[in-house]
Every structure is written in C-alpha cells, then in structure tokens.
Amino acid sequence: MSPEPLPPVAPEVLAEAVGQLTARLRKKLDAAVAECAGKALAGSGGSVEVRFGEDTLVILRPGPSGAVTEPGQAVCSCLLAPRCLHRAAVLGAAPLADADTVPPADPAAPEPSEGTPPPVTVPVTASSVPVTTEEARPSPTPAQVDAAAGLWLAAAEALAAGVTAGGTVVQAELLRAAHSARLAGLPRAEAAALRVVRGLRTARERHRGQRLSDLTAAFRTLLAGAAALASGAAGAEEVGTARRAYAEGGSLRVLGLCREPVLSATGYGGVTTHLLGPDGSLYTLSDVRPGGVSRAKGAGTASVALGGAVLDHAGLARGGLLIAGATVSADGRLGAGRGVRATPVRGADWSQEPVAAFFARPVREAVASSLDAAAAAPGDAGPALLGCDVEVLGAADDHLLARILDGGPLVRLRVAHPHPELAHAENLRRIGGFPGVVLRVLGRPDPDRAATLRPLAVGPVPGASSSLRLPEEWRGHADLGYDRLQGDHFPRPEAGAAPGTPGPAGADPLADAPLWRVRRLLETGVAGGRRAVAEAARGADRTALGVPLRRAGLAGAAELAEGLAAEADRRPRDSFGRLVDASPDAYARAWLASAVHLDAAERALVTASWS
C-alpha cells in the first residue's frame, strides 16, 4: 500500500500531547517524529494509521473539516496512551491546521461549507473603503497582556534555541502560547506564531523552498507584536480581528488590470485578478483552492464567483464590473455575499483613464508608498502594485536591465513566479531578446533588492513606435503568468541595427552597505540560536562587526549589533560560581532591536535606489 498523507492537526492538540510527556520522553520526541515519515496508511472510515512495531498502532480520525481538532481524534493502542511518545510523534509529524480565526468572512455571505480550504494570502494594497467604527478594537485587556507576555517568552525561547535546537518540544511551547493568544482574542499574534512554527519545521526539514530570511522576518514580526501587546500600549492594529471585516461599499465600478497566478507551499493554487476603482484604489478578487500549479494554471479562465456575473477571470482582467451592494475588506478584497450583484461592463485600455493615471504616478513616490504599506501590513502581505514605463536594455544574469523612461533610474526586472510551468520566466526571456523595446509594466517592487521590479503584466507605451504590438482581444496588455508573448508581438528591428548589450547595473546601495554583516548575524541567530551568535562575534570578530558599520556612518546599527553579540555571549553564574542558563528575555530584546533597525535601514536604501 502507498503511504497516506497525515491530516492537519490543530496546534492546541499537538501542544497538549507534548505537554503530557515526561522529560525523558521529550528527549526522544524529535527522533520519533522523524521515524513517522512515510509510515501513514489509510484506515477504515477515513482514518489514517501509523504503526510502531507489531503491537502499537496510532489512529487519527479527522473531523468533518478534514483536520484533527480534538484530542480524542488521536488514539494509540499502547499502555501509556494518551501520554505516550507514539501519539505525540504522529501528531508532531502531521502538518499544522490553519486556525479557525484566520479565514476571511464576509458578514453578508453564507457560512462556508465543510471542507472549505483555508485562504491563501495574496499581497494587495489597502483600498480607500472606510472601515466602520464597529470594527475598531480597544487597547489590550489584562488577559490579552498576559497572553502576549506568555507568547513573548515562548518566542524568546524559540529564538534562543534556533533552528538547530527548535524541535517539536520548542514548537509545542510556542503553539501552546499561540493557543492562549487565540483564546484571549489576539488573532494577529496567533497567526504570527504559527508562521514561525511552520518556518522552523520547513527549515529543519531542509525544504528546497525554505529561505532563512523569511524565517528571520517571521521572528521579527512575532516578537515585535508580542512586545507591543505585552506592554499594554498596543492599539487595535496589533490586536487584529478574528475574522476579516467587510465594509459596505455600495455601488462600485471596477476595471480589470491583470491576472496573477497564486501558488502556496501547502498545495493550494488559483488566481487573483487585480482591479482598479475610479478613484485609483486597488481591489482584488481571488479564486484559490487545493490543486497546486495545475489549479493555478486552470483558474486563469475559471468563472468569477461574484454576484452572478457571467464572466471568467480572463475576461475580468480585460473588462470590468459594476457591483451593487459591494462588500470590501480593508485590504481591498471583494466579498461575495448574498446581497452582492455584479454586471459586466466594458474595460479600459492601459492608455485610457483612470488606468493611465495609475502609470503616471512618480516612481519613487509609488515605491515608497508601496513598501511602507507592506511594512505596516500584517502577515505575509507584500508591496502594492506599481506601474511604470521602461526601456529594456537587455538580459544580465538571471534578470533584465531596464531604464525608467523620462530620465528615471536603472531597474532590474526579475521573474515574479519562477515555477517552470507558469509563463513568467519564458515571457521574461523573450522580452530580453528585444533590447530597445519600451514597455508599460505593472508589477511589485522587491522589498529585499535595490531597484528591482517583479512584473505581472506588460503592455505597449502609448505613442511609442518601438513597443509591443498585442492582439486586439488582449485589450492592450499581456498577463505574464498566463499569456505567452510571441515574436510577432514585438517591433521589428531596424535594418542594419546590431543587438545592443546592457551596460553596468550601477551601484547597489543595499549590496554595497555593510548592513549585510548585521543581516548575517541575525540570520545566524535564527539558524543556530544564541550560542551561534556568541561564537560568530567572539574575539577579533566583535571588532570586525562594528568598525565597517561606523565607517559607513551606520553607528546605530553598529551599536545594536555589538549589543546583541555581547548579550548572546553573557554567561551568568550562581552564588557558587557555576554557569547557569541566561534568561532569553534580554537576548530576544537585543535581537529584536537590531532586526527592527535593519529592516528600516534596508527599506530606506531600497526606496532611495529608485531615485
């Protein structure tokens, strides 16, 4: 029989199972979790079974949602059950279920049916739809402050342990604190903790898609939010809302901008169509379900599930909707409630208003607004969309070099979604084969790279002779994730003209700044824990850390990094002179201070690179 995937497990169920183990069994837990790989088999009645030896069998019986949400749904046949290693190991090997407070809810929409997939976060920009006063939340209550303090301590312990020592026991303590945060009404803090646990799991499994920088950012978000809540001074933004709040938008006319394929690491795929309102506000309409890349490819032509509109996402991206009784979340997502009615309307070419005005905004201003909004947004929300006109200079390594028209800066165009089955990479390679072509580009600025844009769609520049020549049915733009550019879509090169080569990319203020030393120190701490930071900054290395930073005028970064190194190497002793474990609290605060300073400095340098 072929192995069966383990069902998702609610975080609190895993935390309780690990909490029941003795200290001796906890030491064996990570090895037992690894032993579960590939051993799950389908049982009767939709259950999943994992056998340990000849006499021990663990059975998981998922509920209607497909997840194990109650302790009684996980049983073991051994004599120590339920306080046994086998049961905790199987639960620890299973994927984490999404919290029931995370899925967005439209109050006018019917309740989701059983088995409705969790939402996939898609980077969007905030719309101008006002949020009602009923959504406002007061400052944290005493219970919320206590829950946040517990979450801070668990996160600090996990940070001090790092990936190398952040096994199932450490993760379970963080999950227990996350569950307490949920019970106290802190959904944003709970979601941040779950992202850290998933990041630790991915890093320990050495998943090919894992990035240490992502886990570092997740720790920064979790610690910063927990610290603000535990201080009692946090506002409604840090508290968050348990379910996505939708405001009444009345009548709304939106025009399609482009389609974007959506892929998640948990096997979900689909499409997000980006829309523009008459006042320049951005909106999104998504269709994301289980299915991975095949679902993402097919969803580009799937029907739009909004108010009975007879339209698919391909048509919506080049058309528009007139929506009556619209409901819109604060981040611009359109709700599909019972009272919503939508009628297809004619769209607008990118050269027509109000879409043309979106591309006329000064680039530096648009980038600064996009990155600031992304920094303030919860979760995995990324930068907002950016529109600009560029001249392609040619291919260089794994990207294209282009220059913003009318005297703008040199920028790099990188693939938005690198999956080989999507059209992004192929389209970008074809564009690179036509140096000198001018394009109108819609994409997102990369917050981690200087002057880098990840394009989602391209179109011709109005009035330019050396621009794209797209089919009439494409309505003036090509969605790079779905449409495939061909040679006859590009202008013919002039007779006798030789293909040019792009010049040097120019100075990269982010790469040239010695801030990479701070970044490496922070990521070393995430990977190897407190001890790794102490070892990396001992002796002569401590001086080498601060001198280049001060020489570059980054005295604040130098002071914070040296403080982190010193705190990591602090080794307190008891009254008998014996070494004792230092509290992780001061170390976590030093790490967080340096991480927040680095994030702000890098964001400022990235913004400056667009000048």
Short mmCIF file of N, CA, C and O in Angstrom, two decimals, residues 454-541:
data_model
loop_
_atom_site.label_atom_id
_atom_site.label_comp_id
_atom_site.label_asym_id
_atom_site.label_seq_id
_atom_site.Cartn_x
_atom_site.Cartn_y
_atom_site.Cartn_z
N ARG A 454 9.23 43.13 -10.00
CA ARG A 454 8.78 41.81 -10.43
C ARG A 454 7.48 41.98 -11.22
O ARG A 454 6.41 42.14 -10.63
N PRO A 455 7.56 41.98 -12.55
CA PRO A 455 6.40 42.31 -13.38
C PRO A 455 5.35 41.22 -13.42
O PRO A 455 5.67 40.03 -13.51
N LEU A 456 4.08 41.64 -13.39
CA LEU A 456 2.95 40.73 -13.53
C LEU A 456 2.31 40.84 -14.91
O LEU A 456 1.72 39.88 -15.40
N ALA A 457 2.41 42.02 -15.53
CA ALA A 457 1.80 42.23 -16.84
C ALA A 457 2.55 43.34 -17.55
O ALA A 457 3.17 44.20 -16.91
N VAL A 458 2.52 43.33 -18.88
CA VAL A 458 3.17 44.35 -19.69
C VAL A 458 2.23 44.78 -20.80
O VAL A 458 1.32 44.03 -21.20
N GLY A 459 2.45 45.99 -21.30
CA GLY A 459 1.65 46.50 -22.40
C GLY A 459 2.46 47.50 -23.20
O GLY A 459 3.58 47.87 -22.81
N PRO A 460 1.93 47.97 -24.32
CA PRO A 460 2.64 48.97 -25.12
C PRO A 460 2.61 50.34 -24.47
O PRO A 460 1.66 50.69 -23.77
N VAL A 461 3.65 51.12 -24.71
CA VAL A 461 3.69 52.51 -24.26
C VAL A 461 2.97 53.37 -25.30
O VAL A 461 3.32 53.31 -26.49
N PRO A 462 1.97 54.15 -24.91
CA PRO A 462 1.23 54.95 -25.90
C PRO A 462 2.15 55.87 -26.69
O PRO A 462 2.99 56.58 -26.13
N GLY A 463 2.00 55.84 -28.02
CA GLY A 463 2.75 56.72 -28.89
C GLY A 463 4.15 56.28 -29.22
O GLY A 463 4.84 56.93 -30.02
N ALA A 464 4.62 55.16 -28.64
CA ALA A 464 5.98 54.69 -28.89
C ALA A 464 5.98 53.74 -30.08
O ALA A 464 5.14 52.83 -30.17
N SER A 465 6.91 53.96 -31.01
CA SER A 465 6.98 53.11 -32.20
C SER A 465 7.64 51.77 -31.92
O SER A 465 7.32 50.77 -32.55
N SER A 466 8.57 51.74 -30.96
CA SER A 466 9.31 50.51 -30.65
C SER A 466 8.71 49.83 -29.42
O SER A 466 9.41 49.54 -28.46
N SER A 467 7.42 49.60 -29.44
CA SER A 467 6.75 48.98 -28.30
C SER A 467 6.01 47.73 -28.76
O SER A 467 6.08 47.32 -29.93
N LEU A 468 5.29 47.12 -27.86
CA LEU A 468 4.59 45.87 -28.16
C LEU A 468 3.45 46.09 -29.15
O LEU A 468 2.85 47.17 -29.21
N ARG A 469 3.14 45.02 -29.90
CA ARG A 469 2.01 45.01 -30.81
C ARG A 469 1.14 43.81 -30.46
O ARG A 469 1.30 42.73 -31.01
N LEU A 470 0.25 44.01 -29.54
CA LEU A 470 -0.53 42.90 -28.98
C LEU A 470 -1.84 42.72 -29.74
O LEU A 470 -2.37 43.65 -30.35
N PRO A 471 -2.38 41.49 -29.71
CA PRO A 471 -3.67 41.24 -30.35
C PRO A 471 -4.77 42.12 -29.76
O PRO A 471 -4.74 42.47 -28.58
N GLU A 472 -5.73 42.45 -30.58
CA GLU A 472 -6.80 43.35 -30.15
C GLU A 472 -7.58 42.76 -28.98
O GLU A 472 -8.01 43.49 -28.07
N GLU A 473 -7.75 41.44 -28.98
CA GLU A 473 -8.55 40.82 -27.91
C GLU A 473 -7.83 40.85 -26.55
O GLU A 473 -8.45 40.58 -25.52
N TRP A 474 -6.54 41.16 -26.53
CA TRP A 474 -5.82 41.27 -25.26
C TRP A 474 -6.05 42.61 -24.59
O TRP A 474 -5.60 42.81 -23.48
N ARG A 475 -6.73 43.51 -25.27
CA ARG A 475 -7.10 44.81 -24.72
C ARG A 475 -5.91 45.57 -24.13
O ARG A 475 -5.96 46.16 -23.07
N GLY A 476 -4.77 45.54 -24.85
CA GLY A 476 -3.67 46.42 -24.52
C GLY A 476 -2.70 45.95 -23.47
O GLY A 476 -1.84 46.72 -23.05
N HIS A 477 -2.80 44.70 -23.00
CA HIS A 477 -1.78 44.21 -22.06
C HIS A 477 -1.73 42.68 -22.08
O HIS A 477 -2.69 42.01 -22.47
N ALA A 478 -0.59 42.16 -21.69
CA ALA A 478 -0.37 40.71 -21.61
C ALA A 478 -0.13 40.33 -20.16
O ALA A 478 0.74 40.91 -19.49
N ASP A 479 -0.88 39.37 -19.65
CA ASP A 479 -0.67 38.83 -18.30
C ASP A 479 0.48 37.83 -18.36
O ASP A 479 0.34 36.76 -18.96
N LEU A 480 1.60 38.16 -17.76
CA LEU A 480 2.81 37.36 -17.93
C LEU A 480 2.69 35.96 -17.35
O LEU A 480 3.46 35.07 -17.71
N GLY A 481 1.76 35.75 -16.43
CA GLY A 481 1.60 34.42 -15.86
C GLY A 481 0.74 33.51 -16.72
O GLY A 481 0.75 32.29 -16.51
N TYR A 482 -0.01 34.06 -17.67
CA TYR A 482 -0.93 33.27 -18.47
C TYR A 482 -0.73 33.44 -19.97
O TYR A 482 -0.70 32.46 -20.71
N ASP A 483 -0.66 34.67 -20.45
CA ASP A 483 -0.47 34.90 -21.88
C ASP A 483 0.99 34.62 -22.25
O ASP A 483 1.90 34.82 -21.44
N ARG A 484 1.21 34.18 -23.47
CA ARG A 484 2.58 33.89 -23.93
C ARG A 484 2.92 34.79 -25.11
O ARG A 484 2.27 34.75 -26.16
N LEU A 485 3.94 35.62 -24.90
CA LEU A 485 4.38 36.55 -25.93
C LEU A 485 5.08 35.80 -27.05
O LEU A 485 5.82 34.85 -26.81
N GLN A 486 4.84 36.23 -28.27
CA GLN A 486 5.46 35.64 -29.45
C GLN A 486 6.28 36.70 -30.17
O GLN A 486 6.19 37.90 -29.88
N GLY A 487 7.07 36.24 -31.13
CA GLY A 487 7.96 37.16 -31.85
C GLY A 487 7.22 38.27 -32.57
O GLY A 487 7.70 39.41 -32.63
N ASP A 488 6.02 37.95 -33.12
CA ASP A 488 5.31 38.99 -33.86
C ASP A 488 4.63 40.00 -32.96
O ASP A 488 4.01 40.95 -33.44
N HIS A 489 4.73 39.82 -31.64
CA HIS A 489 4.20 40.82 -30.71
C HIS A 489 5.20 41.95 -30.46
O HIS A 489 4.86 42.94 -29.81
N PHE A 490 6.42 41.80 -30.97
CA PHE A 490 7.48 42.79 -30.74
C PHE A 490 7.75 43.56 -32.02
O PHE A 490 7.49 43.07 -33.13
N PRO A 491 8.28 44.77 -31.89
CA PRO A 491 8.60 45.56 -33.10
C PRO A 491 9.75 44.92 -33.86
O PRO A 491 10.64 44.30 -33.27
N ARG A 492 9.71 45.07 -35.17
CA ARG A 492 10.80 44.55 -35.99
C ARG A 492 12.03 45.43 -35.81
O ARG A 492 11.94 46.65 -35.83
N PRO A 493 13.22 44.83 -35.65
CA PRO A 493 14.43 45.65 -35.51
C PRO A 493 14.73 46.38 -36.81
O PRO A 493 14.43 45.90 -37.90
N GLU A 494 15.30 47.57 -36.67
CA GLU A 494 15.65 48.37 -37.86
C GLU A 494 16.75 47.68 -38.64
O GLU A 494 17.60 47.00 -38.09
N ALA A 495 16.71 47.86 -39.98
CA ALA A 495 17.71 47.23 -40.85
C ALA A 495 19.10 47.70 -40.49
O ALA A 495 19.35 48.89 -40.33
N GLY A 496 20.01 46.74 -40.34
CA GLY A 496 21.40 47.07 -40.03
C GLY A 496 21.69 47.33 -38.57
O GLY A 496 22.84 47.55 -38.19
N ALA A 497 20.66 47.31 -37.73
CA ALA A 497 20.87 47.58 -36.30
C ALA A 497 21.39 46.32 -35.62
O ALA A 497 20.87 45.23 -35.80
N ALA A 498 22.45 46.48 -34.87
CA ALA A 498 23.04 45.35 -34.15
C ALA A 498 22.45 45.29 -32.75
O ALA A 498 22.18 46.32 -32.14
N PRO A 499 22.21 44.08 -32.23
CA PRO A 499 21.67 43.98 -30.88
C PRO A 499 22.63 44.58 -29.87
O PRO A 499 23.83 44.33 -29.90
N GLY A 500 22.11 45.41 -29.00
CA GLY A 500 22.96 46.05 -28.01
C GLY A 500 23.16 45.17 -26.79
O GLY A 500 22.52 44.15 -26.60
N THR A 501 24.08 45.57 -25.96
CA THR A 501 24.34 44.87 -24.70
C THR A 501 24.12 45.85 -23.57
O THR A 501 24.48 47.02 -23.67
N PRO A 502 23.50 45.41 -22.51
CA PRO A 502 23.22 46.33 -21.40
C PRO A 502 24.51 46.77 -20.73
O PRO A 502 25.48 46.01 -20.64
N GLY A 503 24.52 47.99 -20.29
CA GLY A 503 25.68 48.49 -19.56
C GLY A 503 25.69 47.98 -18.14
O GLY A 503 24.87 47.13 -17.76
N PRO A 504 26.61 48.45 -17.32
CA PRO A 504 26.67 48.01 -15.94
C PRO A 504 25.41 48.41 -15.18
O PRO A 504 24.78 49.43 -15.48
N ALA A 505 25.08 47.59 -14.23
CA ALA A 505 23.84 47.81 -13.48
C ALA A 505 23.92 49.02 -12.57
O ALA A 505 22.90 49.50 -12.09
N GLY A 506 25.11 49.53 -12.33
CA GLY A 506 25.24 50.67 -11.45
C GLY A 506 25.38 50.25 -10.00
O GLY A 506 25.29 49.07 -9.65
N ALA A 507 25.58 51.23 -9.16
CA ALA A 507 25.80 50.95 -7.74
C ALA A 507 24.53 50.41 -7.09
O ALA A 507 23.43 50.85 -7.40
N ASP A 508 24.71 49.45 -6.23
CA ASP A 508 23.60 48.88 -5.47
C ASP A 508 23.79 49.31 -4.02
O ASP A 508 24.63 48.74 -3.31
N PRO A 509 23.05 50.32 -3.56
CA PRO A 509 23.28 50.81 -2.19
C PRO A 509 23.03 49.76 -1.13
O PRO A 509 23.63 49.81 -0.06
N LEU A 510 22.15 48.81 -1.41
CA LEU A 510 21.87 47.77 -0.42
C LEU A 510 23.01 46.77 -0.33
O LEU A 510 23.43 46.37 0.75
N ALA A 511 23.56 46.37 -1.50
CA ALA A 511 24.65 45.40 -1.50
C ALA A 511 25.96 46.04 -1.05
O ALA A 511 26.80 45.39 -0.44
N ASP A 512 26.15 47.33 -1.38
CA ASP A 512 27.39 48.00 -1.04
C ASP A 512 27.47 48.37 0.44
O ASP A 512 28.56 48.55 0.98
N ALA A 513 26.34 48.54 1.10
CA ALA A 513 26.34 48.90 2.53
C ALA A 513 26.77 47.70 3.36
O ALA A 513 26.40 46.56 3.06
N PRO A 514 27.54 47.94 4.43
CA PRO A 514 27.96 46.82 5.29
C PRO A 514 26.85 46.27 6.17
O PRO A 514 27.13 45.52 7.10
N LEU A 515 25.60 46.63 5.88
CA LEU A 515 24.49 46.09 6.66
C LEU A 515 24.37 44.58 6.53
O LEU A 515 23.72 43.93 7.35
N TRP A 516 25.01 44.02 5.50
CA TRP A 516 24.95 42.56 5.35
C TRP A 516 25.56 41.86 6.56
O TRP A 516 25.19 40.73 6.88
N ARG A 517 26.47 42.54 7.24
CA ARG A 517 27.06 41.94 8.45
C ARG A 517 26.01 41.77 9.55
O ARG A 517 25.99 40.77 10.26
N VAL A 518 25.15 42.78 9.69
CA VAL A 518 24.08 42.68 10.68
C VAL A 518 23.09 41.61 10.27
O VAL A 518 22.64 40.81 11.10
N ARG A 519 22.74 41.59 8.98
CA ARG A 519 21.81 40.58 8.49
C ARG A 519 22.35 39.17 8.73
O ARG A 519 21.61 38.27 9.16
N ARG A 520 23.63 38.99 8.46
CA ARG A 520 24.21 37.66 8.66
C ARG A 520 24.20 37.28 10.13
O ARG A 520 23.94 36.12 10.49
N LEU A 521 24.44 38.25 11.03
CA LEU A 521 24.43 37.96 12.45
C LEU A 521 23.03 37.56 12.91
O LEU A 521 22.85 36.60 13.68
N LEU A 522 22.01 38.28 12.44
CA LEU A 522 20.63 37.96 12.82
C LEU A 522 20.22 36.59 12.28
O LEU A 522 19.59 35.80 13.00
N GLU A 523 20.55 36.31 11.04
CA GLU A 523 20.18 35.01 10.47
C GLU A 523 20.97 33.88 11.10
O GLU A 523 20.47 32.75 11.22
N THR A 524 22.21 34.17 11.53
CA THR A 524 22.98 33.17 12.27
C THR A 524 22.26 32.80 13.56
O THR A 524 22.21 31.62 13.95
N GLY A 525 21.70 33.81 14.22
CA GLY A 525 20.96 33.54 15.44
C GLY A 525 19.72 32.71 15.20
O GLY A 525 19.38 31.83 15.99
N VAL A 526 19.01 32.98 14.10
CA VAL A 526 17.82 32.19 13.78
C VAL A 526 18.20 30.76 13.45
O VAL A 526 17.52 29.81 13.86
N ALA A 527 19.30 30.57 12.73
CA ALA A 527 19.69 29.22 12.33
C ALA A 527 20.29 28.42 13.47
O ALA A 527 19.92 27.27 13.71
N GLY A 528 21.23 29.03 14.19
CA GLY A 528 21.96 28.29 15.21
C GLY A 528 21.65 28.66 16.64
O GLY A 528 22.20 28.06 17.56
N GLY A 529 20.81 29.66 16.85
CA GLY A 529 20.45 30.05 18.20
C GLY A 529 21.45 30.99 18.83
O GLY A 529 22.39 31.50 18.21
N ARG A 530 21.26 31.21 20.11
CA ARG A 530 22.07 32.17 20.86
C ARG A 530 23.54 31.80 20.85
O ARG A 530 24.41 32.68 20.71
N ARG A 531 23.84 30.55 20.98
CA ARG A 531 25.25 30.13 21.02
C ARG A 531 25.96 30.45 19.71
O ARG A 531 27.13 30.81 19.71
N ALA A 532 25.25 30.31 18.60
CA ALA A 532 25.86 30.59 17.31
C ALA A 532 26.21 32.07 17.18
O ALA A 532 27.24 32.43 16.61
N VAL A 533 25.37 32.96 17.70
CA VAL A 533 25.66 34.39 17.67
C VAL A 533 26.88 34.69 18.52
O VAL A 533 27.77 35.46 18.12
N ALA A 534 26.96 34.08 19.69
CA ALA A 534 28.11 34.31 20.56
C ALA A 534 29.40 33.84 19.92
O ALA A 534 30.43 34.53 19.97
N GLU A 535 29.37 32.69 19.28
CA GLU A 535 30.57 32.17 18.63
C GLU A 535 30.97 33.03 17.44
O GLU A 535 32.16 33.26 17.19
N ALA A 536 29.99 33.52 16.69
CA ALA A 536 30.29 34.30 15.48
C ALA A 536 30.88 35.65 15.80
O ALA A 536 31.56 36.25 14.96
N ALA A 537 30.63 36.18 16.99
CA ALA A 537 31.06 37.54 17.31
C ALA A 537 32.11 37.59 18.41
O ALA A 537 32.34 38.64 18.99
N ARG A 538 32.76 36.47 18.69
CA ARG A 538 33.78 36.46 19.75
C ARG A 538 35.11 37.00 19.27
O ARG A 538 35.46 36.92 18.09
N GLY A 539 35.88 37.53 20.18
CA GLY A 539 37.26 37.92 19.91
C GLY A 539 37.37 39.01 18.87
O GLY A 539 36.68 40.02 18.91
N ALA A 540 38.23 38.79 17.89
CA ALA A 540 38.51 39.80 16.86
C ALA A 540 37.29 40.06 16.00
O ALA A 540 37.14 41.16 15.44
N ASP A 541 36.40 39.09 15.89
CA ASP A 541 35.22 39.26 15.06
C ASP A 541 34.29 40.34 15.61
O ASP A 541 33.55 40.97 14.88
#
